[in-house]
Coordinates of C-alpha atoms in Angstrom, one line a residue:
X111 CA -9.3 -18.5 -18.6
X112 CA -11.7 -19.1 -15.7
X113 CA -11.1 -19.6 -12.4
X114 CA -14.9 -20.5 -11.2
X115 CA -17.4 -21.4 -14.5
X116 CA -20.8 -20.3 -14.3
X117 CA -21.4 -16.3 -15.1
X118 CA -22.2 -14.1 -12.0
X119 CA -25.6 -12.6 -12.1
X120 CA -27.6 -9.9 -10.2
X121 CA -31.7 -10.2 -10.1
X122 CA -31.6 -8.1 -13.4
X123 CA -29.2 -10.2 -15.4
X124 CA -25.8 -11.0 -16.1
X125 CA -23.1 -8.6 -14.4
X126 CA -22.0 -6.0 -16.8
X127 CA -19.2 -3.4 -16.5
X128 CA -21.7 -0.9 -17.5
X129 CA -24.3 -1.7 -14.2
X130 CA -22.2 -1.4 -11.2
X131 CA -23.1 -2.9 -8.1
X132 CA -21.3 -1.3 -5.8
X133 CA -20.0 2.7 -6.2
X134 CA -16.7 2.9 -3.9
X135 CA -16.1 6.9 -2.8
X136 CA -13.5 8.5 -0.7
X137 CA -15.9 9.6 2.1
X138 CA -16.6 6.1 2.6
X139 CA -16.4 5.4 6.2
X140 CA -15.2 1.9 6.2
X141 CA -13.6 0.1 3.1
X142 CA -14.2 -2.8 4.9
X143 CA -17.2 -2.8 4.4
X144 CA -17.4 -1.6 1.0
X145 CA -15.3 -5.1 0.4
X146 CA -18.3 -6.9 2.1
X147 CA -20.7 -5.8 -0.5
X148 CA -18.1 -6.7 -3.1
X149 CA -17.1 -9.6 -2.2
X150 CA -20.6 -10.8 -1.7
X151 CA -21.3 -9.9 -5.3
X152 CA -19.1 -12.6 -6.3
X153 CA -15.3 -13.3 -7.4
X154 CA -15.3 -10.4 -9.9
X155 CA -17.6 -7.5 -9.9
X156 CA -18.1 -4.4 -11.9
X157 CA -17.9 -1.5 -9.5
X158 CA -17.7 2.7 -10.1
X159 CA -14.5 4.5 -9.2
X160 CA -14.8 7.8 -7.8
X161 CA -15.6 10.5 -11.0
X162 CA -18.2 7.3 -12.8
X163 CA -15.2 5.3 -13.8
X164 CA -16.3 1.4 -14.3
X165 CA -14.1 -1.1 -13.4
X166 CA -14.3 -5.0 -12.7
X167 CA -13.2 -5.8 -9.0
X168 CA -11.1 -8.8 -8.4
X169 CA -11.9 -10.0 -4.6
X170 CA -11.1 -13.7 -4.4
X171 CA -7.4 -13.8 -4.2
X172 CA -6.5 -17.0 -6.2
X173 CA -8.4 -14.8 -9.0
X174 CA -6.1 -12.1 -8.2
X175 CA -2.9 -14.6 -8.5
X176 CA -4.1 -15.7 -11.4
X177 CA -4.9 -11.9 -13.3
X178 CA -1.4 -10.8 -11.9
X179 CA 0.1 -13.8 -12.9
X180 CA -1.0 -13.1 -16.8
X181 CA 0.3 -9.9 -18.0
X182 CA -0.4 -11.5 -22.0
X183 CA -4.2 -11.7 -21.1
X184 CA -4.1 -8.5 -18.4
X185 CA -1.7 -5.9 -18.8
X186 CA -0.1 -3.3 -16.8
X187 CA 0.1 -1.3 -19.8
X188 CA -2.4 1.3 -19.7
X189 CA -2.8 1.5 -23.6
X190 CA -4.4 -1.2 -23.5
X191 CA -7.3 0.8 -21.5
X192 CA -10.4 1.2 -24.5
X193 CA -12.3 3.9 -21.9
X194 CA -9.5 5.9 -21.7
X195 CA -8.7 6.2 -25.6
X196 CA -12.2 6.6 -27.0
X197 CA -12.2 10.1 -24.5
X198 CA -14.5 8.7 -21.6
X199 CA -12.0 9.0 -19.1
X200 CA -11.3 12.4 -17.9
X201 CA -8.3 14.1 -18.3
X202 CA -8.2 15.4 -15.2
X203 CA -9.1 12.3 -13.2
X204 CA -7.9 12.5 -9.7
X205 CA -6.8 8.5 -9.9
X206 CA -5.5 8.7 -13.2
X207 CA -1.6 9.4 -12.2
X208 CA -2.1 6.5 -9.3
X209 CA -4.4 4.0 -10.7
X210 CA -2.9 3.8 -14.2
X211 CA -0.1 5.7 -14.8
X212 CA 1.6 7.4 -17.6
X213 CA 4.8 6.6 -19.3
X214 CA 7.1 3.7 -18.9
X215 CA 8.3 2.6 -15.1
X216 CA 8.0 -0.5 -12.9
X217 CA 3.9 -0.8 -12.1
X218 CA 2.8 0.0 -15.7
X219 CA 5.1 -2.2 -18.3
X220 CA 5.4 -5.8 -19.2
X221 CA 8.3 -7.8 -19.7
X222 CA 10.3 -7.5 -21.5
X223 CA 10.4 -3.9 -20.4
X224 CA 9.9 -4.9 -17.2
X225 CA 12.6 -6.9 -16.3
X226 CA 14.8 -4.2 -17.9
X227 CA 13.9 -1.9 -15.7
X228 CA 13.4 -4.2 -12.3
X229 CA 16.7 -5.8 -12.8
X230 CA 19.1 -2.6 -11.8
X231 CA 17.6 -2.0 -9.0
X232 CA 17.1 -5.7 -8.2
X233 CA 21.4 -5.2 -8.0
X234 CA 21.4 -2.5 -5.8
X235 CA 18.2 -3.1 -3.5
X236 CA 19.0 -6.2 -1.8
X237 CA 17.9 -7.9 1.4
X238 CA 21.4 -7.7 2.4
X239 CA 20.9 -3.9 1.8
X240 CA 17.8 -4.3 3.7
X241 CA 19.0 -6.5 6.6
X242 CA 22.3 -3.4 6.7
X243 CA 19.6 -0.5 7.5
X244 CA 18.1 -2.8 11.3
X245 CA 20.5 -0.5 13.2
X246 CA 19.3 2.5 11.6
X247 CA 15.6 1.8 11.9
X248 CA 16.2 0.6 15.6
X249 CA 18.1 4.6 16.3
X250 CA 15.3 6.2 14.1
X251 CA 12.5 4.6 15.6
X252 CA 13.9 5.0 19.8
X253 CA 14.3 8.7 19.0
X254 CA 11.0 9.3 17.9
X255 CA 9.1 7.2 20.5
X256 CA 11.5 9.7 22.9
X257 CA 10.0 12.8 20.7
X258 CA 6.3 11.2 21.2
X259 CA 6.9 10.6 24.9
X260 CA 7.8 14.5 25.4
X261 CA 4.6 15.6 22.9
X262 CA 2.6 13.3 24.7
X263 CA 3.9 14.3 28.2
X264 CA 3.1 17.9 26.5
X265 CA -0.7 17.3 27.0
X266 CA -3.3 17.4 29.5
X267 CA -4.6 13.2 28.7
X268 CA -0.7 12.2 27.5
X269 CA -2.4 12.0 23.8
X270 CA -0.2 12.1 20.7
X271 CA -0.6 12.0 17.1
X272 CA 0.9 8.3 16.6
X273 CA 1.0 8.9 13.0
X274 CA 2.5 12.4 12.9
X275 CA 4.9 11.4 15.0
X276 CA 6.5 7.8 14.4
X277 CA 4.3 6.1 11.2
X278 CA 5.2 9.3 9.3
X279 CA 8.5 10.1 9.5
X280 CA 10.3 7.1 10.4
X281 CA 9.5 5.4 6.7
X282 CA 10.4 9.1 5.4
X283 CA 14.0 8.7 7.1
X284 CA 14.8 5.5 6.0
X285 CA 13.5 5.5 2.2
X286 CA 15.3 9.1 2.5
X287 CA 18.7 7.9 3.6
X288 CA 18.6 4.9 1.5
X289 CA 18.0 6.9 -1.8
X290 CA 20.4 9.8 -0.3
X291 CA 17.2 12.3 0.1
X292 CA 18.4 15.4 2.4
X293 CA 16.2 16.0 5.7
X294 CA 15.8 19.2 4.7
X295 CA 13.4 18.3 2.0
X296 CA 11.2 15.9 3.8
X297 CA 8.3 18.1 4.7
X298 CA 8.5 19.7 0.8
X299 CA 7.6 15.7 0.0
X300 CA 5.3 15.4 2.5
X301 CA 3.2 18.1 0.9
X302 CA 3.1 16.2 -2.2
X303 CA 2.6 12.9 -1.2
X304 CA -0.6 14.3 0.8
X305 CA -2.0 15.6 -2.7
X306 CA -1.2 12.0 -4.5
X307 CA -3.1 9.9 -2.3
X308 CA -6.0 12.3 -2.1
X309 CA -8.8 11.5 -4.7
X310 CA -10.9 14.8 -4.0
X311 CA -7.2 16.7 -5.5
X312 CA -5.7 17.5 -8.5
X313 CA -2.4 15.3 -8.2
X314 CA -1.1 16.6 -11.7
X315 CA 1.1 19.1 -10.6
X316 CA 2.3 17.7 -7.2
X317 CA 3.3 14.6 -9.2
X318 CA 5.0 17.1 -11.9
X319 CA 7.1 18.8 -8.7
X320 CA 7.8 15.3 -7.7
X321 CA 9.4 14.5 -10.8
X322 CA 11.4 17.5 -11.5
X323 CA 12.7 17.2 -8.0
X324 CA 13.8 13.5 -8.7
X325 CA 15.3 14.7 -11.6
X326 CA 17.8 17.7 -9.3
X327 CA 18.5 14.9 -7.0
X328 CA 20.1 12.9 -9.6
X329 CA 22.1 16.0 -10.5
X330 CA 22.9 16.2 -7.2
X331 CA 24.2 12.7 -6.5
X332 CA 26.2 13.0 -10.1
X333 CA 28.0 15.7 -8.5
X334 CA 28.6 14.5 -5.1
X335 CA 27.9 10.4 -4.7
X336 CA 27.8 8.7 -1.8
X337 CA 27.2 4.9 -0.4
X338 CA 23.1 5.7 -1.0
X339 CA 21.3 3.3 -3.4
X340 CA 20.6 6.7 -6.1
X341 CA 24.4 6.6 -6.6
X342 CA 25.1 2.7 -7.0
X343 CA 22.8 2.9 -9.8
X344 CA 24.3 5.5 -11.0
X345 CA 27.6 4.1 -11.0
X346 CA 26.2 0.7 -12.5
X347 CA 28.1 -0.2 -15.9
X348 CA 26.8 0.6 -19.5
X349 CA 24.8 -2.8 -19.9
X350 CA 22.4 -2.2 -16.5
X351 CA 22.7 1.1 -16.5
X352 CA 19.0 3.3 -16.9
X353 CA 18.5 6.5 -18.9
X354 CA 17.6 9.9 -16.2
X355 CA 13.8 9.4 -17.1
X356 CA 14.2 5.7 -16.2
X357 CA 16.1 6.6 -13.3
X358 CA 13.3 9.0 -11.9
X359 CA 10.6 6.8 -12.9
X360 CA 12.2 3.8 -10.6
X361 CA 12.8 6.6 -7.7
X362 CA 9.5 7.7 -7.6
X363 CA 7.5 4.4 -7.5
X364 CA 10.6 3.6 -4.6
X365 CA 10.0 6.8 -2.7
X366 CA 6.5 6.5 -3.0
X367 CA 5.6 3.0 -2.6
X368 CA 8.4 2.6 0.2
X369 CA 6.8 5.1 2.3
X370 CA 3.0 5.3 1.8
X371 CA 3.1 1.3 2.2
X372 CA 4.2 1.5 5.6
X373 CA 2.5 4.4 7.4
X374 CA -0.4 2.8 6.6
X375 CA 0.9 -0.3 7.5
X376 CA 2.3 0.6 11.0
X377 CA -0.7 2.9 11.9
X378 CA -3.5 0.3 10.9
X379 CA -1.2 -2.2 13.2
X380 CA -1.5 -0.1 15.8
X381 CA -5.2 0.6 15.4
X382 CA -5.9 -3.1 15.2
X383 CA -3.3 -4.7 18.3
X384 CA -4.8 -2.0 20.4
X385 CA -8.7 -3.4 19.6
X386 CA -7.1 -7.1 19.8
X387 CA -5.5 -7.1 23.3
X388 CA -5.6 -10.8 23.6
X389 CA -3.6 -10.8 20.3
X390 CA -1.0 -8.3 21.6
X391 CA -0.8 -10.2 24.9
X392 CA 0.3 -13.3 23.0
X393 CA 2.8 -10.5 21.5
X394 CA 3.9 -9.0 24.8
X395 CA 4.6 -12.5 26.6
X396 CA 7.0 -13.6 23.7
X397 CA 4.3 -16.4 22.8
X398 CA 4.2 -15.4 19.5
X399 CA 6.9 -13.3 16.9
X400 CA 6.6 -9.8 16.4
X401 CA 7.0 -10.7 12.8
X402 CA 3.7 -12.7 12.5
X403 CA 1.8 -9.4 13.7
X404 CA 3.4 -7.9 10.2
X405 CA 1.8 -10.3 8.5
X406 CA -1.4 -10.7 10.4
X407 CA -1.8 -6.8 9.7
X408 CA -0.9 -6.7 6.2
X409 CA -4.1 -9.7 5.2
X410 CA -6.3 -8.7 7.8
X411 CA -6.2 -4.5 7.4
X412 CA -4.1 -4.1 4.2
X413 CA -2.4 -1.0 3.7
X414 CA -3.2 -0.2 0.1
X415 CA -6.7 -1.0 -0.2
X416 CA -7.8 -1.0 -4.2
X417 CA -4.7 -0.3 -6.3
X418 CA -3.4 -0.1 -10.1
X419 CA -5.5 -1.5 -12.8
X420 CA -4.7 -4.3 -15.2
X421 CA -5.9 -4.6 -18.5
X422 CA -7.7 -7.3 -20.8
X423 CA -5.8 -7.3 -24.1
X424 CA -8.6 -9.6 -25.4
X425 CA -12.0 -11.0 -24.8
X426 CA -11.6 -13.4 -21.8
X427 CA -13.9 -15.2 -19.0
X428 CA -12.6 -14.5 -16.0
X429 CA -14.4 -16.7 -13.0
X430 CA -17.8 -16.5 -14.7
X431 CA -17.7 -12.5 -15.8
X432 CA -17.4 -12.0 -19.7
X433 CA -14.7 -9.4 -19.9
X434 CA -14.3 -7.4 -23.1
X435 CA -10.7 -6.4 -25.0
X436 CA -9.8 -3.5 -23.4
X437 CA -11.7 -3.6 -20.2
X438 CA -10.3 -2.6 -16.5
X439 CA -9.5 -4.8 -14.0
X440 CA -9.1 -3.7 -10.0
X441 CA -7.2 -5.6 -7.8
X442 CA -8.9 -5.2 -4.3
X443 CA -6.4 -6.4 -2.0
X444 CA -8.9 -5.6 1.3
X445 CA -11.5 -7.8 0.0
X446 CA -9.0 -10.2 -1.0
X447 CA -7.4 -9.8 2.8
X448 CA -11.0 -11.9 4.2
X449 CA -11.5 -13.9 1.4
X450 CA -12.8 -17.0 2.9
X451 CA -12.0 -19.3 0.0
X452 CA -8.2 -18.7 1.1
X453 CA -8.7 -18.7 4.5
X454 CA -11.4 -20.3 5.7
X455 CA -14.7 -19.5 7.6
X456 CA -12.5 -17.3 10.5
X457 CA -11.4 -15.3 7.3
X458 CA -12.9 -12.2 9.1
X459 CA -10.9 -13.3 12.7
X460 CA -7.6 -11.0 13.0
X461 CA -5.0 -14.2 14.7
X462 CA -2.0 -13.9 15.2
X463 CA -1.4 -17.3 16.1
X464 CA -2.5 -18.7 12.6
X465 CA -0.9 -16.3 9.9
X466 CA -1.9 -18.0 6.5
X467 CA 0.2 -16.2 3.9
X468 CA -1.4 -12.9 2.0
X469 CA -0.9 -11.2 -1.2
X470 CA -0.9 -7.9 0.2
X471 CA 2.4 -7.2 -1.6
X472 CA 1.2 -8.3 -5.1
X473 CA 2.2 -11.3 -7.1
X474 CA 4.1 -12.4 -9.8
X475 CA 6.6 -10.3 -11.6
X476 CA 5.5 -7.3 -9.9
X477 CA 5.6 -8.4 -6.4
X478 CA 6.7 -5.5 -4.2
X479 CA 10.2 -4.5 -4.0
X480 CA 10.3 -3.0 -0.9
X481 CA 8.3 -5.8 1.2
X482 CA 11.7 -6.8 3.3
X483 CA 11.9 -3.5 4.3
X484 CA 8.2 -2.8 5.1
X485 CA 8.2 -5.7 7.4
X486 CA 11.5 -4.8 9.0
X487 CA 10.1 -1.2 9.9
X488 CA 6.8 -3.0 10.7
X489 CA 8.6 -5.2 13.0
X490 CA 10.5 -2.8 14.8
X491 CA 8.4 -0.5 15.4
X492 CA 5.7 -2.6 17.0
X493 CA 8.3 -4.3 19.7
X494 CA 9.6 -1.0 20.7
X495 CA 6.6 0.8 21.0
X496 CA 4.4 -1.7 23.1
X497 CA 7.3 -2.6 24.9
X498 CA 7.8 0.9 26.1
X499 CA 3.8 1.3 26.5
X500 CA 2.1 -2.1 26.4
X501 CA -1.2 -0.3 27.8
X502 CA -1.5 2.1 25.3
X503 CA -4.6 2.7 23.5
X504 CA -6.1 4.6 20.8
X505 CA -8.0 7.7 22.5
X506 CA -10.6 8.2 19.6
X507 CA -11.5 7.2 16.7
X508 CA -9.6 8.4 13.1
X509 CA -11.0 9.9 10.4
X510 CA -10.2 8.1 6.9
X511 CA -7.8 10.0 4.8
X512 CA -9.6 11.0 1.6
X513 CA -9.3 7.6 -0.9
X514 CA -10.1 4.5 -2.2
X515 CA -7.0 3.1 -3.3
X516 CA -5.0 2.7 0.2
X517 CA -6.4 2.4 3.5
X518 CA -5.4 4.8 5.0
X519 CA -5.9 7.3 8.0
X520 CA -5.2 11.1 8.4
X521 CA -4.0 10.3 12.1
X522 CA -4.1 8.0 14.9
X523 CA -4.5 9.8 18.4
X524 CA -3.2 7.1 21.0
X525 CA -2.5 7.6 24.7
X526 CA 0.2 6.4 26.5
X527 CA -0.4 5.0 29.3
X528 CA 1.9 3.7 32.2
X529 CA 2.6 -0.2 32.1
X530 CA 0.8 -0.4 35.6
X531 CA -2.4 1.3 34.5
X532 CA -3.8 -1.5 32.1
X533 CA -7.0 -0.7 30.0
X534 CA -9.9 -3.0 30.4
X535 CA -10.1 -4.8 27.1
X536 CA -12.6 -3.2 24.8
X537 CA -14.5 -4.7 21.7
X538 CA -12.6 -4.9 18.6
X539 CA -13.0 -3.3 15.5
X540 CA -13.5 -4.7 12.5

């Protein structure tokens, strides 16, 4: 298997897994730029996790297609991981639950296994399903922009939390009432999902009250079922049916993949139409579809930034680097997203006009179940909200939230000002 010949070299020597050349952290200021120096480094890289973990970094994205596409040569199946069984990963790793999880659900088996457990809710989750929940999203979403109006109309420079108050909840009310999740229990998730996605926590026991949670709601929904997606599958005859650990195991990577994707999702397209006003005037005048911004977002400014780890279940070559049995391998899907061997030389040039395609949602088997939704959400959301304020812009500049694996911001402070009082156009980020 290899994908460009010739093995990758630093001044020193062949790249090794052992001699990093890049050491990715969660104080990092920019990832983007952290997928500058690995992308320069060549197709794939050996870099350090956060904790001294070595991985190899995929950041060309037909290499990517190509590892996802090969689950007999890299495997989602963290037994496979010879680090991690000869005791030289810590227990206690802060990734460990995120970047290779334990057990058996959707993002860490193979098929067989994974079609068995993809297919029931491959049934239920449909883009029919999906297309049913537009009048939902379109109610959520105007009665939050209404609640961000008031907060914003609250303050003394109309400045509101963008994230706190739309990119938050309105992915937490949807993925809520398509699972059947009670409002009552959003800000109890909340709490844990900020512990998860932190790498400078302990996510143990969050994801441990996660689970046993998941595990009451399917009580709950035995007891009482409704028309939510939880109670189709349990209703689903013998033959598709999931045991309760299956069952939580699916929930959990929906729950948490269905919302996490798309706050970051709608507050880095926020971030970035407001730095790219000549992009969101092409938006505004009906020039271009509300739907290519999705997409423009999700390659350009990715919302998961270096996710799950895949793992060689013998010795291979993999565009030039020698990679041992047993070895990690790190999808970066923000280095992939400016990869100018798929897109070109203007790689780096956020267009709306010329949306090239992306693999921002993975590839292969384990493409992302939830992508129809996250561009639906996407979509709205960005026509209503520049279409109520198309001047509004982001009154100072967010802090990253506190990891490597999505890219991701604690908030987004944006003012909201009147359609009549138009910003000058300032530089744009990168």
């Amino acid at each position: 298997m290899d994908v460009n010949p010739g093995t990758p070299r630093t001044d020193d020597g062949p790249l090794r897994l052992a001699r990093p050349v890049h050491r990715l952290s969660p104080d990092s200021a920019d990832l983007h730029h952290d997928a500058v120096i690995m992308r320069e480094a060549g197709p794939v890289v050996p870099v350090e996790l956060p904790g001294g973990v070595p991985v190899w970094a995929v950041t060309r994205d037909a290499v990517a297609r190509q590892v996802l596409r090969a689950p007999d040569v890299f495997s989602s199946d963290r037994r496979h991981w010879r680090a991690l069984h000869g005791g030289e990963i810590p227990a206690d790793w802060p990734l460990l639950g995120l970047a290779a999880p334990q057990g058996r659900s959707l993002v860490n088996v193979d098929n067989p296994d994974h079609s068995y457990l993809r297919g029931p809710l491959a049934t239920v989750f449909t883009e029919k399903r999906v297309r049913g929940l537009q009048p939902l999203i379109e109610d959520v979403t105007d009665r939050l922009l209404d609640r961000m109006a008031a907060a914003a109309h609250a303050t003394a420079d109309n400045t509101v939390d963008f994230r706190q108050q739309v990119a938050w909840p309105l992915p937490m009310t949807v993925i809520s009432h398509l699972l059947g999740v009670p409002e009552c229990d959003h800000s109890m998730l909340r709490e844990h999902f900020d512990v998860l996605f932190d790498d400078t926590q302990d996510p143990k026991s969050a994801m441990a009250d996660l689970i046993a949670y998941l595990h009451r709601h399917l009580q709950r929904m035995r007891r009482a079922p409704g028309t939510d997606l939880t109670s189709d599958l349990l209703r689903l005859s013998d033959g598709k049916r999931l045991t309760d650990d299956e069952l939580v195991a699916a929930l959990q990577v929906l729950i948490v993949a269905g919302h996490e994707t798309t706050v970051h999702l709608l507050v880095n397209a926020v971030r970035t139409l407001t730095t790219h006003r000549d992009q969101l005037d092409l938006l505004l005048s009906g020039d271009v579809a509300w739907s290519r911004a999705v997409e423009e977002v999700l390659r350009w400014d990715p919302p998961t930034a270096n996710f799950l780890l895949r793992f060689a279940t013998r010795p291979a070559t993999l565009a030039g680097a020698d990679l041992q049995a047993g070895d990690p391998v790190m999808i970066s899907y923000i280095a992939m997203g400016r990869d100018p061997e798929r897109y070109g030389p203007a790689a780096g040039e956020f267009d709306v006009r010329n949306v090239r395609g992306h693999t921002s949602f993975g590839h292969g088997a384990h493409v992302c179940l939830g992508a129809p939704l996250a561009r639906l959400e996407g979509r709205i959301v960005l026509e209503r909200l520049f279409g109520r304020w198309p001047a509004l812009t982001v009154a100072s500049a967010p802090d990253r939230f506190p990891t490597v694996l999505m890219n991701s911001y604690s908030g987004l402070t944006v003012r909201l000002a009147p359609a009549d009082d138009r910003p000058c156009d300032i530089p744009a980020g990168v």
